[in-house]
Amino acid sequence: MNDKTKDDILMEVKNLSKQFPVKKDRLIKNAAWLKAVDNVSLQVYRGETLGLVGESGCGKTTLGRCIVRGISSTQGEVIFHGEEGPVNFLDLKGSRLKKYRRDIQMIFQDPYSSLDPRMTVYDIISEPLRINRMGTGEEIDQKVKDIAREVGLNIAHLKRYPHAFSGGQRQRVGIARALATNPSIIVCDEAVSALDVSIQAQVINLLDELQYKYGITYIFVAHDLSVVEYISDRVAVMYVGQVTELADTGELFSRPLHPYTEALMSAVPKPDPRMRMERIVLEGEVPSPIDPPSGCYFHPRCPYRKPICETDKPELREVEQDHFCACHRAEELTLKGA
Ligand code: SF4
């Protein structure tokens, strides 16, 4: 990404947070707040795939949903750099929101529950086109068939209901629906996690082809590091709602700067059995986002912690060119990659 300039930025997430109220008692409302996403800032470049990784509950899915406004954010901005210049997508209302929603789409994890079982596949794909009045009936009909072919669906089966399709085919329907409005960016929320490995590969290759053909930008939320390594240009690692490291994929996997990334990398399966790497087993549990630790959120589990880690929160900063890390000791540690 060294050759990227400011003009290549498609989306900027600025200080985004999402807190959920937690009721501890029937009488005391909102006794605590769960910080699912905690002051996240990052940039997404045109035509790239940005992987978002981390353990379950780290906030990656919530961040993706906040970006597409699937759920409301507690604070922060999502600046979208479209044809009309930068706009804060989270501030938009009415017809402007509707217009920009076409540009920012989402593919969901579970192709079984994300498609309305009462609608035919034809209706599912055509719905966003009809809602946005993107053409006459004939044009919409043609577009639905074109997209269906594009994603590898048989157009003779479009009048069938989702239950008649396999998991992989349903995910193709989800992709077709997301593609219908010609989006600039698609948030793929664990888009292949529920699929068999062979089907995963087909869907990933399809996403790759669509990106190559239409220049679509992806934010790819996943917990499978091998999949993320394969598909992503850059990767952001999340831990307890925060981004702890962000770099080009090759750089992050070969030379991590954050101890948490090093631990994640040690769990990546190696294709060559002669390549052995000792798995780093972290002590303790992932802290609760309701009551995270002081200082660095990772310090109770970090094998490299120092006293400063318990008191001072490390900011995400550019430690090397285009390599961001939130660790007090990023410059001095030499960590192992995958
Ligand atoms: Fe570990 Fe300290 Fe770095 Fe946190 S700041 S990851 S505790 S060394």
Coordinates of C-alpha atoms and ligand atoms in Angstrom, one line a residue:
M1 CA 0.0 0.0 0.0
N2 CA 3.1 2.2 -0.1
D3 CA 2.0 3.8 -3.4
K4 CA -1.5 4.8 -2.0
T5 CA -2.4 8.5 -1.7
K6 CA -5.2 10.4 0.0
D7 CA -7.1 10.3 -3.2
D8 CA -7.3 6.5 -3.0
I9 CA -9.2 6.6 0.2
L10 CA -12.8 5.4 -0.2
M11 CA -13.9 5.3 3.4
E12 CA -12.5 6.7 6.7
V13 CA -13.8 5.3 9.9
K14 CA -13.1 7.9 12.6
N15 CA -13.3 7.3 16.4
L16 CA -16.2 4.9 15.9
S17 CA -17.7 3.5 19.1
K18 CA -20.7 1.2 19.8
Q19 CA -21.8 0.6 23.4
F20 CA -24.7 -1.6 24.4
P21 CA -26.5 -1.1 27.7
V22 CA -26.3 -4.0 30.0
K23 CA -29.1 -4.5 32.6
K24 CA -27.6 -5.9 35.8
D25 CA -30.9 -5.7 37.8
R26 CA -34.5 -5.4 36.8
L27 CA -34.8 -2.2 38.9
I28 CA -31.6 -0.6 37.7
K29 CA -31.7 0.2 34.0
N30 CA -28.5 0.4 32.0
A31 CA -26.3 -0.4 35.0
A32 CA -23.3 -0.9 32.8
W33 CA -22.2 -0.5 29.2
L34 CA -20.6 -3.0 27.0
K35 CA -18.0 -1.4 24.7
A36 CA -18.3 -3.6 21.6
V37 CA -16.4 -1.1 19.4
D38 CA -14.1 1.2 21.3
N39 CA -12.9 4.3 19.4
V40 CA -11.9 2.7 16.2
S41 CA -10.2 4.7 13.4
L42 CA -9.1 3.3 10.1
Q43 CA -9.0 4.0 6.3
V44 CA -10.2 1.8 3.5
Y45 CA -8.7 2.3 0.0
R46 CA -10.5 2.0 -3.3
G47 CA -10.4 -1.5 -4.8
E48 CA -8.7 -3.2 -1.8
T49 CA -9.8 -5.9 0.5
L50 CA -9.3 -5.0 4.2
G51 CA -9.5 -8.0 6.5
L52 CA -10.9 -7.5 10.0
V53 CA -9.8 -10.3 12.3
G54 CA -9.8 -11.2 16.0
E55 CA -11.3 -13.7 18.4
S56 CA -15.1 -14.1 18.8
G57 CA -16.5 -11.1 20.6
C58 CA -13.7 -8.7 19.6
G59 CA -16.1 -6.4 17.9
K60 CA -15.3 -7.0 14.3
T61 CA -18.9 -7.9 13.3
T62 CA -20.3 -5.0 15.3
L63 CA -17.9 -2.6 13.5
G64 CA -18.9 -3.9 10.1
R65 CA -22.6 -3.5 11.0
C66 CA -22.0 0.1 12.3
I67 CA -20.2 0.9 9.0
V68 CA -23.2 -0.1 6.9
R69 CA -25.7 1.4 9.5
G70 CA -27.1 -2.0 10.2
I71 CA -27.0 -0.9 13.8
S72 CA -26.6 2.7 15.0
S73 CA -23.2 3.8 16.4
T74 CA -22.8 5.5 19.7
Q75 CA -20.2 8.0 18.4
G76 CA -17.9 8.6 15.5
E77 CA -18.0 9.1 11.8
V78 CA -17.9 7.0 8.6
I79 CA -16.6 9.4 5.9
F80 CA -17.5 8.0 2.4
H81 CA -15.6 9.5 -0.5
G82 CA -18.0 9.2 -3.3
E83 CA -18.6 11.0 -6.6
E84 CA -19.9 14.1 -4.7
G85 CA -17.0 14.3 -2.4
P86 CA -16.7 13.3 1.3
V87 CA -19.9 12.8 3.3
N88 CA -20.4 11.4 6.8
F89 CA -22.6 8.4 6.0
L90 CA -23.8 8.2 9.6
D91 CA -25.3 11.7 9.4
L92 CA -27.4 11.1 6.2
K93 CA -31.1 11.0 6.3
G94 CA -34.0 10.5 3.9
S95 CA -33.3 10.4 0.1
R96 CA -29.6 11.1 0.5
L97 CA -29.3 8.1 2.9
K98 CA -31.2 5.9 0.4
K99 CA -28.9 7.0 -2.4
Y100 CA -25.7 6.3 -0.4
R101 CA -27.0 3.0 0.9
R102 CA -26.8 1.7 -2.7
D103 CA -23.0 2.3 -2.5
I104 CA -22.4 0.5 0.8
Q105 CA -23.7 -3.1 1.0
M106 CA -23.3 -6.1 3.2
I107 CA -23.1 -9.9 2.7
F108 CA -24.1 -11.8 5.8
Q109 CA -22.6 -14.8 7.5
D110 CA -25.5 -17.2 7.5
P111 CA -27.0 -17.7 4.1
Y112 CA -29.8 -19.7 5.7
S113 CA -31.2 -17.0 7.9
S114 CA -30.2 -13.9 6.0
L115 CA -32.6 -14.6 3.1
D116 CA -36.3 -14.2 3.5
P117 CA -37.8 -17.7 3.1
R118 CA -41.1 -16.3 1.8
M119 CA -39.5 -14.5 -1.2
T120 CA -38.3 -16.2 -4.4
V121 CA -34.7 -15.7 -5.3
Y122 CA -35.8 -13.5 -8.2
D123 CA -37.6 -11.2 -5.7
I124 CA -34.7 -11.2 -3.3
I125 CA -32.2 -10.0 -6.0
S126 CA -34.7 -7.6 -7.6
E127 CA -35.9 -6.0 -4.4
P128 CA -33.1 -3.4 -4.0
L129 CA -33.5 -2.5 -7.6
R130 CA -37.2 -1.9 -7.2
I131 CA -36.9 0.0 -4.0
N132 CA -34.3 2.3 -5.5
R133 CA -36.3 2.5 -8.8
M134 CA -33.2 1.5 -10.8
G135 CA -34.8 0.9 -14.2
T136 CA -38.0 -0.1 -15.8
G137 CA -39.5 -3.5 -15.2
E138 CA -37.8 -4.9 -18.3
E139 CA -34.5 -3.4 -17.3
I140 CA -34.7 -4.8 -13.8
D141 CA -35.6 -8.2 -15.2
Q142 CA -32.6 -8.1 -17.4
K143 CA -30.3 -6.9 -14.7
V144 CA -31.5 -9.7 -12.3
K145 CA -30.7 -12.3 -14.9
D146 CA -27.3 -10.8 -15.7
I147 CA -26.3 -10.7 -12.0
A148 CA -27.6 -14.2 -11.4
R149 CA -25.4 -15.5 -14.3
E150 CA -22.5 -13.4 -13.0
V151 CA -22.5 -15.1 -9.6
G152 CA -23.1 -18.6 -11.1
L153 CA -26.8 -19.1 -10.5
N154 CA -29.0 -20.9 -12.9
I155 CA -31.5 -18.4 -14.2
A156 CA -34.1 -21.2 -14.7
H157 CA -34.1 -21.5 -10.9
L158 CA -34.7 -17.9 -10.0
K159 CA -38.4 -18.5 -9.2
R160 CA -37.5 -21.0 -6.5
Y161 CA -37.4 -20.2 -2.8
P162 CA -34.1 -20.1 -0.8
H163 CA -34.7 -23.5 0.9
A164 CA -34.4 -25.2 -2.5
F165 CA -30.7 -24.0 -2.7
S166 CA -27.5 -25.4 -1.1
G167 CA -25.5 -23.2 1.4
G168 CA -23.0 -22.2 -1.3
Q169 CA -25.8 -21.2 -3.8
R170 CA -27.6 -19.2 -1.1
Q171 CA -24.5 -17.3 -0.4
R172 CA -24.3 -16.6 -4.2
V173 CA -27.9 -15.2 -3.9
G174 CA -26.7 -13.0 -1.0
I175 CA -23.8 -11.8 -3.2
A176 CA -26.1 -11.1 -6.1
R177 CA -28.4 -9.1 -3.9
A178 CA -25.5 -7.0 -2.6
L179 CA -24.2 -6.5 -6.1
A180 CA -27.6 -5.4 -7.6
T181 CA -27.1 -1.7 -6.8
N182 CA -23.6 -1.5 -8.1
P183 CA -22.0 -0.8 -4.7
S184 CA -18.5 0.7 -4.3
I185 CA -17.9 -1.2 -1.1
I186 CA -19.3 -4.4 0.4
V187 CA -18.8 -5.5 4.0
C188 CA -18.5 -9.3 4.0
D189 CA -19.5 -10.5 7.5
E190 CA -18.0 -13.9 7.9
A191 CA -19.3 -14.5 4.4
V192 CA -17.7 -17.9 4.0
S193 CA -17.5 -19.1 7.6
A194 CA -20.7 -21.2 7.5
L195 CA -19.6 -23.0 4.2
D196 CA -17.7 -26.2 3.6
V197 CA -14.1 -25.7 2.7
S198 CA -14.5 -26.5 -1.0
I199 CA -17.5 -24.2 -1.3
Q200 CA -15.6 -21.5 0.6
A201 CA -12.9 -21.6 -2.1
Q202 CA -15.5 -21.1 -4.8
V203 CA -17.1 -18.2 -3.1
I204 CA -13.8 -16.5 -2.3
N205 CA -12.8 -16.9 -6.0
L206 CA -16.1 -15.4 -7.0
L207 CA -15.6 -12.4 -4.7
D208 CA -12.1 -12.0 -6.2
E209 CA -13.3 -12.1 -9.8
L210 CA -16.1 -9.5 -9.0
Q211 CA -13.5 -7.3 -7.4
Y212 CA -11.2 -7.5 -10.4
K213 CA -14.1 -6.9 -12.8
Y214 CA -15.9 -4.1 -11.0
G215 CA -13.2 -2.6 -8.7
I216 CA -15.4 -3.3 -5.6
T217 CA -13.8 -2.6 -2.2
Y218 CA -14.3 -5.3 0.5
I219 CA -14.2 -5.1 4.2
F220 CA -13.8 -8.8 5.0
V221 CA -14.7 -9.8 8.5
A222 CA -13.5 -13.2 9.5
H223 CA -11.9 -15.3 12.2
D224 CA -10.2 -17.7 9.9
L225 CA -6.7 -16.3 9.4
S226 CA -5.8 -18.5 6.4
V227 CA -8.9 -17.2 4.5
V228 CA -8.0 -13.6 5.5
E229 CA -4.4 -14.0 4.4
Y230 CA -5.5 -15.3 1.1
I231 CA -8.1 -12.7 0.3
S232 CA -6.9 -9.5 2.0
D233 CA -4.5 -6.7 0.8
R234 CA -4.3 -5.3 4.4
V235 CA -5.4 -6.7 7.7
A236 CA -6.7 -5.0 10.9
V237 CA -6.5 -7.0 14.1
M238 CA -9.1 -6.3 16.7
Y239 CA -9.0 -7.1 20.5
V240 CA -11.7 -6.1 22.9
G241 CA -13.3 -3.6 20.6
Q242 CA -10.1 -1.9 19.5
V243 CA -7.7 -2.1 16.5
T244 CA -4.4 -3.3 17.9
E245 CA -2.5 -3.7 14.6
L246 CA -3.0 -2.7 10.9
A247 CA -0.7 -3.5 8.1
D248 CA -0.3 -5.0 4.6
T249 CA -1.2 -8.7 4.8
G250 CA 2.3 -10.0 3.9
E251 CA 3.9 -7.6 6.4
L252 CA 1.5 -8.4 9.2
F253 CA 1.8 -12.2 8.7
S254 CA 5.5 -12.2 8.4
R255 CA 6.5 -9.5 10.8
P256 CA 3.8 -8.8 13.4
L257 CA 4.6 -5.9 15.8
H258 CA 1.9 -6.6 18.4
P259 CA 2.2 -9.6 20.9
Y260 CA -1.5 -10.4 20.3
T261 CA -1.0 -10.7 16.6
E262 CA 2.1 -12.9 17.2
A263 CA -0.1 -15.3 19.3
L264 CA -2.8 -15.4 16.6
M265 CA -0.1 -16.1 13.9
S266 CA 1.2 -19.0 15.9
A267 CA -2.2 -20.7 15.5
V268 CA -2.2 -20.4 11.6
P269 CA -1.9 -24.0 10.2
K270 CA 1.2 -24.5 8.1
P271 CA 0.9 -26.2 4.7
D272 CA 4.4 -27.9 5.1
P273 CA 4.6 -30.3 8.1
R274 CA 8.3 -29.7 8.3
M275 CA 7.6 -26.0 9.2
R276 CA 6.9 -26.2 12.9
M277 CA 6.1 -23.2 15.0
E278 CA 5.4 -23.4 18.7
R279 CA 1.8 -22.3 19.4
I280 CA 1.7 -19.5 21.9
V281 CA -1.0 -20.3 24.4
L282 CA -2.1 -17.0 26.0
E283 CA -2.8 -17.1 29.7
G284 CA -6.2 -16.1 31.1
E285 CA -9.4 -15.2 29.3
V286 CA -10.3 -12.4 26.9
P287 CA -11.3 -9.6 29.2
S288 CA -14.9 -8.4 29.4
P289 CA -15.8 -5.4 27.2
I290 CA -18.0 -4.3 30.1
D291 CA -15.1 -3.8 32.4
P292 CA -11.9 -3.9 30.4
P293 CA -8.5 -3.8 32.2
S294 CA -6.6 -0.5 32.7
G295 CA -3.8 0.6 30.4
C296 CA -3.3 -1.9 27.5
Y297 CA -6.3 -4.2 27.3
F298 CA -4.0 -7.0 26.4
H299 CA -1.7 -6.6 29.5
P300 CA -3.2 -9.4 31.7
R301 CA -2.4 -11.9 29.0
C302 CA 0.8 -10.4 27.4
P303 CA 4.0 -12.3 28.0
Y304 CA 6.0 -9.0 27.2
R305 CA 4.1 -6.7 29.6
K306 CA 6.0 -4.0 31.6
P307 CA 4.6 -1.8 34.4
I308 CA 3.7 1.0 32.0
C309 CA 1.3 -1.4 30.2
E310 CA -0.9 -1.7 33.3
T311 CA -1.4 2.1 33.6
D312 CA -1.0 3.7 30.1
K313 CA -3.2 3.0 27.2
P314 CA -1.1 2.5 24.0
E315 CA -2.5 4.5 21.0
L316 CA -2.6 3.0 17.5
R317 CA 0.4 4.7 15.8
E318 CA 2.4 4.3 12.6
V319 CA 5.5 2.4 13.9
E320 CA 6.8 1.8 10.4
Q321 CA 5.6 3.0 7.1
D322 CA 1.9 1.9 6.7
H323 CA 2.3 -0.5 9.7
F324 CA 0.2 0.7 12.6
C325 CA 0.4 -0.9 16.1
A326 CA -1.0 -0.1 19.6
C327 CA 1.8 -1.4 21.8
H328 CA 4.3 0.5 24.0
R329 CA 7.0 -1.9 23.1
A330 CA 6.4 -2.2 19.3
E331 CA 9.9 -0.9 18.4
E332 CA 11.9 -3.1 20.7
L333 CA 10.2 -6.5 20.4
T334 CA 11.2 -9.0 17.7
L335 CA 8.1 -11.2 17.2
K336 CA 7.5 -14.3 15.1
G337 CA 5.2 -14.3 12.1
A338 CA 3.2 -17.1 10.6
Ligands
SF4_1 FE1 2.0 -6.2 25.8 FE2 2.5 -3.9 26.9 FE3 2.4 -4.1 24.2 FE4 0.2 -4.3 25.6 S1 1.5 -2.5 25.4 S2 0.8 -5.6 24.0 S3 0.9 -5.3 27.5 S4 3.9 -5.1 25.6

